[in-house]
Amino acid sequence: MAIEKTLYQIESLLVVDDSTVQREHTVGLMRDMGVDLIYEAGNGHEALELLAMLKLPPSLAIIDLEMPGMDGVELIQQLQQSQATFPLIVASSRETSLLSSVETMIQALGMRVLGALQKPLNREKIVAAMKSFDVAASTPQKNDSLPSICESELAAAMRNGELTAYYQPKVDMRTGMLKGVEALARWIHPTMGFIPPDRFIPLAEQGGLIHELTLNMLAKAMAQAALWNERGLPLKVAVNLSPLSLDMPDFVQKMSDLLAQHALLADQIVLEITESSVVANLGSALGTLARLRLKGFGLSIDDYGTGFSSMQQLARIPFTELKIDRSFVHGAHQRQNLRVILQSALDMARRLELVTVAEGVETMEDWRLLQESGCLLGQGYLIAKPMDAKDFPIWLKGHHRRLPELRMPVSHDK
């Protein structure tokens, strides 16, 4: 099976559980799934002592939460303080809301968690968690030792065309059909390789380069949209706006000029704005957004639900689209609290006549939940990663073959 191939990458495993019966059960499951070297500990203190003696850390740890003395939560906190880097699976017979809270805690601590599983454990639950092991093992972690970059390098990169746009598809939740894309800024440095946006976007904002970067990305996205139009693929293209763009006095005019240059209609462009973007200079920002809406541009509230001002912003700004943050989408099929929040946001958006987009859709289970909940558009790794425009035709051919799988099941209820 495919999962065995993944498990072969686990050279060693640590199982921490105070129940001998349950610990042996977990060990047996993992041995049956191809893991040979397994360490055992009956509580948190034993686990820390064992780890201190090992020359190499385990590839993965499965940790029970309820243990006498040092519980699983305290053990995880101790592991974070000791800068442990191996991924975790947590397990408990307690309620799912508690498991979800611990999972979020681990992520907030900057550690990798593959799953928060309810006991009793079985093969299916572990396999589902292990599906993300390859991603967790191969995803580059934030590395503060990366070579520093300066504003002059970023300015030169923009002049030299090193910054480009990648596109992530947005598809109809009912049919799977492609409806639009989100344009995302990418910097491919000639010597350092890929530089993540969370490094160069703040640099652009601090160094006064964000206006140039924003207009550069808008120009690239509109040029690509025009090219797709010529090829019979009219797609809505979403572009992220920096909060600082809303203070540009001639921003609306520049947007109109770009539209004319590429012979596009404004309703083909959606401008994504984070909910905190308009707080700093409310009057100026609201004026810019109102003028953009008057011109016909779509306005999307991005990362909805991650701040405290979401509903206030919906009341203030003429949004046309609500984009639900991945933190409320990923794993929602397993977590009741996420399902309630997700359904509430979708119901509210429908009453406000907003297009709803769920980002971070990574599993078919979450895809089906979003279909049943009435979400209109989906975006995430289940559909596609962001890609260069030249790779789009190949992806689209493969995606068409997946449409029967993605299509909403026909209800036979009378």
Short mmCIF file of C-alpha atoms in Angstrom, two decimals:
data_model
loop_
_atom_site.label_atom_id
_atom_site.label_comp_id
_atom_site.label_asym_id
_atom_site.label_seq_id
_atom_site.Cartn_x
_atom_site.Cartn_y
_atom_site.Cartn_z
CA MET A 1 0.00 0.00 0.00
CA ALA A 2 1.04 3.62 -0.56
CA ILE A 3 1.04 4.36 3.16
CA GLU A 4 3.68 1.68 3.78
CA LYS A 5 5.96 3.49 1.36
CA THR A 6 5.49 6.61 3.49
CA LEU A 7 6.06 4.75 6.75
CA TYR A 8 9.35 3.31 5.53
CA GLN A 9 10.72 6.84 5.88
CA ILE A 10 10.16 6.60 9.66
CA GLU A 11 13.46 5.24 10.93
CA SER A 12 12.38 5.35 14.57
CA LEU A 13 9.26 6.06 16.61
CA LEU A 14 8.61 7.14 20.21
CA VAL A 15 5.34 6.08 21.86
CA VAL A 16 4.49 7.79 25.18
CA ASP A 17 1.49 6.37 27.08
CA ASP A 18 1.02 5.50 30.77
CA SER A 19 -1.32 2.61 29.93
CA THR A 20 0.74 -0.47 29.16
CA VAL A 21 -2.14 -2.09 27.26
CA GLN A 22 -2.75 0.96 25.04
CA ARG A 23 0.97 1.55 24.53
CA GLU A 24 1.50 -2.02 23.39
CA HIS A 25 -1.54 -1.72 21.12
CA THR A 26 -0.04 1.36 19.43
CA VAL A 27 3.36 -0.29 19.13
CA GLY A 28 1.74 -3.34 17.51
CA LEU A 29 -0.14 -1.20 15.01
CA MET A 30 3.01 0.65 13.99
CA ARG A 31 5.08 -2.53 13.67
CA ASP A 32 2.39 -3.99 11.41
CA MET A 33 2.67 -0.83 9.30
CA GLY A 34 6.41 -1.25 8.73
CA VAL A 35 8.10 0.64 11.59
CA ASP A 36 10.83 -1.50 13.19
CA LEU A 37 12.65 0.73 15.68
CA ILE A 38 10.17 1.85 18.35
CA TYR A 39 11.00 3.42 21.73
CA GLU A 40 8.49 3.34 24.59
CA ALA A 41 7.95 5.59 27.59
CA GLY A 42 5.30 5.32 30.33
CA ASN A 43 5.13 9.04 31.12
CA GLY A 44 6.55 12.44 30.23
CA HIS A 45 9.54 12.22 32.55
CA GLU A 46 10.57 8.84 31.13
CA ALA A 47 10.22 10.23 27.62
CA LEU A 48 12.52 13.19 28.32
CA GLU A 49 15.12 10.94 29.98
CA LEU A 50 15.01 8.56 27.02
CA LEU A 51 15.37 11.37 24.48
CA ALA A 52 18.37 12.72 26.37
CA MET A 53 20.14 9.37 25.91
CA LEU A 54 19.40 8.94 22.20
CA LYS A 55 22.10 9.97 19.74
CA LEU A 56 19.45 10.70 17.10
CA PRO A 57 15.91 11.93 17.79
CA PRO A 58 12.97 9.78 16.65
CA SER A 59 11.35 10.44 13.30
CA LEU A 60 7.94 10.72 14.96
CA ALA A 61 6.36 10.67 18.44
CA ILE A 62 2.86 9.49 19.40
CA ILE A 63 1.95 11.08 22.72
CA ASP A 64 -0.96 10.35 25.06
CA LEU A 65 -2.40 13.49 26.67
CA GLU A 66 -3.70 12.10 29.97
CA MET A 67 -0.77 10.86 32.06
CA PRO A 68 0.02 11.22 35.79
CA GLY A 69 2.86 13.49 36.84
CA MET A 70 3.74 15.16 33.54
CA ASP A 71 0.78 15.11 31.17
CA GLY A 72 1.11 15.14 27.40
CA VAL A 73 0.59 18.88 27.09
CA GLU A 74 3.44 19.64 29.51
CA LEU A 75 5.64 17.11 27.72
CA ILE A 76 5.01 18.84 24.40
CA GLN A 77 5.86 22.21 25.97
CA GLN A 78 9.10 20.72 27.31
CA LEU A 79 9.93 19.33 23.87
CA GLN A 80 9.42 22.77 22.34
CA GLN A 81 11.74 24.35 24.92
CA SER A 82 14.37 21.76 24.08
CA GLN A 83 13.95 22.65 20.38
CA ALA A 84 12.73 19.20 19.32
CA THR A 85 11.98 19.13 15.59
CA PHE A 86 10.33 15.74 15.03
CA PRO A 87 6.58 15.71 14.18
CA LEU A 88 3.93 14.64 16.68
CA ILE A 89 0.68 12.72 16.81
CA VAL A 90 -1.36 13.28 19.97
CA ALA A 91 -3.98 10.85 21.24
CA SER A 92 -6.64 10.91 23.95
CA SER A 93 -10.08 9.55 24.80
CA ARG A 94 -11.19 13.05 25.79
CA GLU A 95 -13.52 15.30 23.76
CA THR A 96 -12.57 16.45 20.26
CA SER A 97 -12.60 20.13 21.28
CA LEU A 98 -9.77 19.44 23.74
CA LEU A 99 -7.81 17.53 21.10
CA SER A 100 -8.32 20.39 18.64
CA SER A 101 -7.11 22.90 21.20
CA VAL A 102 -3.92 20.92 21.80
CA GLU A 103 -3.37 20.58 18.04
CA THR A 104 -3.65 24.35 17.67
CA MET A 105 -1.28 24.83 20.62
CA ILE A 106 1.36 22.65 18.96
CA GLN A 107 1.10 24.62 15.74
CA ALA A 108 1.34 27.90 17.66
CA LEU A 109 4.53 26.62 19.30
CA GLY A 110 6.02 26.19 15.84
CA MET A 111 6.03 22.38 16.00
CA ARG A 112 4.68 19.92 13.45
CA VAL A 113 1.54 17.96 14.31
CA LEU A 114 0.24 15.28 11.99
CA GLY A 115 -2.97 14.59 13.85
CA ALA A 116 -4.94 14.78 17.09
CA LEU A 117 -6.62 11.37 17.34
CA GLN A 118 -9.34 10.04 19.61
CA LYS A 119 -8.68 6.72 21.28
CA PRO A 120 -8.92 3.87 20.72
CA LEU A 121 -6.35 4.16 17.93
CA ASN A 122 -6.70 2.01 14.85
CA ARG A 123 -4.97 1.61 11.53
CA GLU A 124 -7.38 3.90 9.67
CA LYS A 125 -6.86 6.83 12.04
CA ILE A 126 -3.08 6.50 11.93
CA VAL A 127 -3.04 6.15 8.14
CA ALA A 128 -5.11 9.34 7.82
CA ALA A 129 -2.65 11.22 10.02
CA MET A 130 0.37 9.74 8.28
CA LYS A 131 -0.78 11.01 4.88
CA SER A 132 0.69 14.36 5.85
CA PHE A 133 4.05 12.90 6.94
CA ASP A 134 5.68 13.42 3.53
CA VAL A 135 4.48 17.03 3.46
CA ALA A 136 5.64 17.67 7.02
CA ALA A 137 9.01 16.09 6.37
CA SER A 138 9.62 17.94 3.12
CA THR A 139 8.13 21.36 3.90
CA PRO A 140 10.92 23.85 4.50
CA GLN A 141 10.73 25.23 8.02
CA LYS A 142 11.30 28.87 8.76
CA ASN A 143 15.05 29.32 8.80
CA ASP A 144 16.40 32.46 10.41
CA SER A 145 19.88 31.56 9.15
CA LEU A 146 18.90 32.23 5.52
CA PRO A 147 21.09 34.89 3.92
CA SER A 148 19.75 38.37 4.60
CA ILE A 149 18.28 40.36 1.75
CA CYS A 150 18.16 44.12 1.47
CA GLU A 151 15.88 46.65 -0.21
CA SER A 152 18.33 47.31 -3.05
CA GLU A 153 18.35 43.59 -3.93
CA LEU A 154 14.56 43.54 -4.00
CA ALA A 155 14.46 46.66 -6.18
CA ALA A 156 16.97 45.09 -8.57
CA ALA A 157 14.96 41.85 -8.61
CA MET A 158 11.86 43.72 -9.71
CA ARG A 159 13.82 45.49 -12.46
CA ASN A 160 15.37 42.21 -13.62
CA GLY A 161 12.10 40.32 -13.73
CA GLU A 162 13.00 37.88 -10.91
CA LEU A 163 9.62 38.47 -9.29
CA THR A 164 6.88 36.63 -11.08
CA ALA A 165 3.26 35.62 -10.60
CA TYR A 166 2.18 32.09 -9.78
CA TYR A 167 -1.48 31.15 -10.10
CA GLN A 168 -3.59 28.93 -7.84
CA PRO A 169 -6.91 27.71 -9.29
CA LYS A 170 -10.31 28.46 -7.73
CA VAL A 171 -12.99 25.97 -8.76
CA ASP A 172 -16.76 25.58 -8.51
CA MET A 173 -17.54 23.45 -5.45
CA ARG A 174 -20.51 21.73 -7.08
CA THR A 175 -18.91 20.76 -10.38
CA GLY A 176 -15.15 21.14 -9.92
CA MET A 177 -15.03 23.39 -12.98
CA LEU A 178 -12.33 26.07 -13.09
CA LYS A 179 -13.73 29.54 -12.39
CA GLY A 180 -10.75 31.70 -11.52
CA VAL A 181 -7.26 31.96 -10.08
CA GLU A 182 -5.40 33.83 -7.37
CA ALA A 183 -2.18 35.52 -8.48
CA LEU A 184 0.62 35.15 -5.91
CA ALA A 185 3.96 36.94 -5.92
CA ARG A 186 7.02 34.67 -6.13
CA TRP A 187 10.71 35.62 -6.04
CA ILE A 188 13.15 33.18 -7.63
CA HIS A 189 16.60 34.49 -6.67
CA PRO A 190 19.46 33.50 -9.06
CA THR A 191 21.68 32.24 -6.22
CA MET A 192 19.43 31.82 -3.15
CA GLY A 193 16.57 30.18 -5.02
CA PHE A 194 13.02 30.55 -3.77
CA ILE A 195 12.57 33.41 -1.30
CA PRO A 196 9.22 33.16 0.54
CA PRO A 197 6.78 36.07 0.36
CA ASP A 198 6.80 36.52 4.14
CA ARG A 199 10.40 37.69 3.76
CA PHE A 200 10.16 40.06 0.81
CA ILE A 201 6.65 41.51 1.22
CA PRO A 202 7.44 43.13 4.62
CA LEU A 203 10.75 44.32 3.14
CA ALA A 204 8.88 45.97 0.28
CA GLU A 205 6.50 47.66 2.71
CA GLN A 206 9.32 48.91 4.94
CA GLY A 207 11.45 50.13 2.04
CA GLY A 208 8.77 52.00 0.12
CA LEU A 209 8.74 49.44 -2.71
CA ILE A 210 5.28 48.00 -2.07
CA HIS A 211 3.48 50.31 -4.51
CA GLU A 212 5.82 49.29 -7.31
CA LEU A 213 5.51 45.63 -6.37
CA THR A 214 1.70 45.81 -6.19
CA LEU A 215 1.39 47.50 -9.58
CA ASN A 216 3.93 45.07 -11.04
CA MET A 217 1.86 42.09 -9.87
CA LEU A 218 -1.37 43.67 -11.10
CA ALA A 219 0.19 44.28 -14.52
CA LYS A 220 1.41 40.67 -14.76
CA ALA A 221 -1.95 39.28 -13.63
CA MET A 222 -3.93 41.42 -16.06
CA ALA A 223 -1.61 40.57 -18.95
CA GLN A 224 -2.09 36.88 -18.19
CA ALA A 225 -5.87 37.30 -17.91
CA ALA A 226 -5.90 38.98 -21.33
CA LEU A 227 -3.88 36.10 -22.79
CA TRP A 228 -6.29 33.54 -21.31
CA ASN A 229 -9.20 35.55 -22.74
CA GLU A 230 -7.67 35.30 -26.21
CA ARG A 231 -7.40 31.53 -25.77
CA GLY A 232 -11.05 31.18 -24.80
CA LEU A 233 -10.44 30.82 -21.06
CA PRO A 234 -12.03 33.85 -19.40
CA LEU A 235 -11.12 33.60 -15.72
CA LYS A 236 -11.58 35.90 -12.78
CA VAL A 237 -8.14 36.80 -11.45
CA ALA A 238 -7.69 37.71 -7.77
CA VAL A 239 -4.72 39.81 -6.63
CA ASN A 240 -3.72 40.58 -3.04
CA LEU A 241 -3.52 44.25 -2.08
CA SER A 242 -1.16 45.60 0.55
CA PRO A 243 -2.90 47.92 3.05
CA LEU A 244 -0.48 50.63 1.92
CA SER A 245 -1.86 50.47 -1.63
CA LEU A 246 -5.13 51.90 -0.36
CA ASP A 247 -3.31 55.15 0.54
CA MET A 248 -1.93 55.71 -2.97
CA PRO A 249 -3.67 58.89 -4.23
CA ASP A 250 -3.61 57.76 -7.88
CA PHE A 251 -4.18 54.04 -7.28
CA VAL A 252 -7.69 53.96 -8.77
CA GLN A 253 -6.51 55.76 -11.89
CA LYS A 254 -3.56 53.39 -12.31
CA MET A 255 -5.95 50.45 -12.03
CA SER A 256 -8.19 51.95 -14.71
CA ASP A 257 -5.16 52.53 -16.96
CA LEU A 258 -4.06 48.89 -16.59
CA LEU A 259 -7.55 47.67 -17.48
CA ALA A 260 -7.58 49.78 -20.63
CA GLN A 261 -4.06 48.68 -21.56
CA HIS A 262 -5.06 45.01 -21.46
CA ALA A 263 -8.65 45.47 -22.75
CA LEU A 264 -10.21 43.88 -19.67
CA LEU A 265 -13.46 44.49 -17.86
CA ALA A 266 -13.16 45.45 -14.21
CA ASP A 267 -15.40 42.61 -13.01
CA GLN A 268 -12.75 40.12 -14.16
CA ILE A 269 -10.38 41.39 -11.45
CA VAL A 270 -10.93 40.65 -7.75
CA LEU A 271 -8.88 42.59 -5.20
CA GLU A 272 -8.24 40.63 -2.01
CA ILE A 273 -7.95 42.75 1.14
CA THR A 274 -7.14 41.40 4.59
CA GLU A 275 -9.68 42.42 7.19
CA SER A 276 -7.12 44.52 9.07
CA SER A 277 -6.04 46.50 6.00
CA VAL A 278 -8.31 49.50 6.40
CA VAL A 279 -7.82 50.15 10.11
CA ALA A 280 -4.78 52.45 9.90
CA ASN A 281 -6.26 55.14 7.64
CA LEU A 282 -9.96 54.42 7.58
CA GLY A 283 -11.19 57.46 5.64
CA SER A 284 -8.68 57.18 2.83
CA ALA A 285 -9.01 53.38 2.55
CA LEU A 286 -12.81 53.43 2.44
CA GLY A 287 -12.74 56.09 -0.25
CA THR A 288 -10.36 54.06 -2.41
CA LEU A 289 -12.39 50.88 -1.96
CA ALA A 290 -15.67 52.63 -2.76
CA ARG A 291 -14.19 54.06 -5.98
CA LEU A 292 -12.80 50.67 -7.00
CA ARG A 293 -16.22 49.12 -6.47
CA LEU A 294 -17.85 51.90 -8.50
CA LYS A 295 -15.46 51.01 -11.32
CA GLY A 296 -16.69 47.42 -11.17
CA PHE A 297 -13.76 45.66 -9.48
CA GLY A 298 -14.60 42.75 -7.18
CA LEU A 299 -13.58 43.15 -3.53
CA SER A 300 -12.79 40.12 -1.40
CA ILE A 301 -12.31 40.06 2.36
CA ASP A 302 -9.32 37.74 2.71
CA ASP A 303 -8.55 35.44 5.66
CA TYR A 304 -12.05 35.99 7.07
CA GLY A 305 -12.28 35.09 10.74
CA THR A 306 -8.61 35.46 11.68
CA GLY A 307 -9.03 38.93 13.25
CA PHE A 308 -11.47 40.62 15.57
CA SER A 309 -12.96 43.09 13.13
CA SER A 310 -14.44 40.77 10.48
CA MET A 311 -18.10 41.65 10.93
CA GLN A 312 -17.32 45.35 11.38
CA GLN A 313 -15.44 45.36 8.08
CA LEU A 314 -18.28 43.56 6.32
CA ALA A 315 -20.61 46.33 7.49
CA ARG A 316 -18.24 49.09 6.32
CA ILE A 317 -16.93 47.89 2.97
CA PRO A 318 -18.84 46.91 -0.21
CA PHE A 319 -17.32 43.45 -0.46
CA THR A 320 -18.46 41.07 -3.19
CA GLU A 321 -16.64 37.99 -1.91
CA LEU A 322 -15.88 36.38 1.44
CA LYS A 323 -12.78 34.20 1.62
CA ILE A 324 -12.75 31.82 4.57
CA ASP A 325 -9.33 31.28 6.10
CA ARG A 326 -7.82 27.80 5.86
CA SER A 327 -7.72 27.53 9.67
CA PHE A 328 -11.52 27.09 9.58
CA VAL A 329 -11.44 24.75 6.57
CA HIS A 330 -8.60 22.28 7.08
CA GLY A 331 -9.84 19.34 9.13
CA ALA A 332 -13.34 20.78 9.54
CA HIS A 333 -14.89 17.39 8.77
CA GLN A 334 -13.32 16.07 11.98
CA ARG A 335 -13.95 19.04 14.29
CA GLN A 336 -17.43 20.10 15.30
CA ASN A 337 -16.39 23.58 16.46
CA LEU A 338 -14.88 24.31 13.04
CA ARG A 339 -17.97 22.99 11.26
CA VAL A 340 -20.22 25.31 13.29
CA ILE A 341 -18.04 28.37 12.58
CA LEU A 342 -17.72 27.44 8.91
CA GLN A 343 -21.47 26.96 8.45
CA SER A 344 -22.20 30.22 10.26
CA ALA A 345 -19.86 32.16 7.95
CA LEU A 346 -21.36 30.55 4.84
CA ASP A 347 -24.94 31.24 5.96
CA MET A 348 -24.12 34.88 6.69
CA ALA A 349 -22.37 35.32 3.34
CA ARG A 350 -25.33 33.84 1.49
CA ARG A 351 -27.69 36.32 3.17
CA LEU A 352 -25.33 39.16 2.25
CA GLU A 353 -25.24 37.83 -1.34
CA LEU A 354 -21.47 37.36 -1.28
CA VAL A 355 -19.49 34.79 -3.25
CA THR A 356 -17.89 32.36 -0.79
CA VAL A 357 -14.39 30.94 -1.28
CA ALA A 358 -12.83 28.33 1.02
CA GLU A 359 -9.04 28.31 0.97
CA GLY A 360 -6.79 25.54 2.23
CA VAL A 361 -8.93 22.64 0.95
CA GLU A 362 -6.59 19.66 1.18
CA THR A 363 -8.73 16.56 1.67
CA MET A 364 -11.73 15.05 -0.08
CA GLU A 365 -13.53 14.86 3.28
CA ASP A 366 -13.32 18.65 3.70
CA TRP A 367 -14.29 19.10 0.03
CA ARG A 368 -17.48 17.08 0.57
CA LEU A 369 -18.29 19.00 3.76
CA LEU A 370 -17.95 22.33 1.92
CA GLN A 371 -20.20 21.05 -0.86
CA GLU A 372 -22.87 20.05 1.65
CA SER A 373 -22.49 23.38 3.48
CA GLY A 374 -23.18 25.43 0.36
CA CYS A 375 -19.76 26.97 -0.29
CA LEU A 376 -19.46 28.23 -3.86
CA LEU A 377 -15.72 28.12 -4.67
CA GLY A 378 -12.78 26.10 -3.36
CA GLN A 379 -9.03 26.63 -3.45
CA GLY A 380 -6.24 24.48 -2.02
CA TYR A 381 -3.75 21.68 -2.55
CA LEU A 382 -6.53 19.14 -3.19
CA ILE A 383 -7.09 21.02 -6.45
CA ALA A 384 -3.61 22.40 -7.18
CA LYS A 385 -0.62 24.18 -5.76
CA PRO A 386 0.26 27.65 -7.10
CA MET A 387 1.95 27.23 -10.48
CA ASP A 388 3.65 29.13 -13.25
CA ALA A 389 1.25 30.15 -16.02
CA LYS A 390 3.11 27.96 -18.51
CA ASP A 391 2.18 24.89 -16.44
CA PHE A 392 -1.50 25.77 -16.41
CA PRO A 393 -2.59 23.98 -19.64
CA ILE A 394 -1.05 20.67 -18.48
CA TRP A 395 -2.71 20.96 -15.06
CA LEU A 396 -6.06 21.79 -16.66
CA LYS A 397 -6.00 18.65 -18.83
CA GLY A 398 -5.37 16.48 -15.77
CA HIS A 399 -7.98 18.36 -13.76
CA HIS A 400 -10.69 17.65 -16.32
CA ARG A 401 -10.13 13.94 -15.76
CA ARG A 402 -10.85 14.47 -12.03
CA LEU A 403 -14.20 16.21 -12.51
CA PRO A 404 -16.36 13.09 -11.96
CA GLU A 405 -14.62 12.56 -8.61
CA LEU A 406 -15.05 16.20 -7.55
CA ARG A 407 -18.63 16.65 -8.71
CA MET A 408 -21.26 16.93 -6.01
CA PRO A 409 -23.00 13.58 -5.55
CA VAL A 410 -26.56 13.44 -6.84
CA SER A 411 -29.08 13.16 -4.02
CA HIS A 412 -31.61 10.34 -4.42
CA ASP A 413 -33.86 11.64 -1.66
CA LYS A 414 -37.46 12.04 -2.73
#
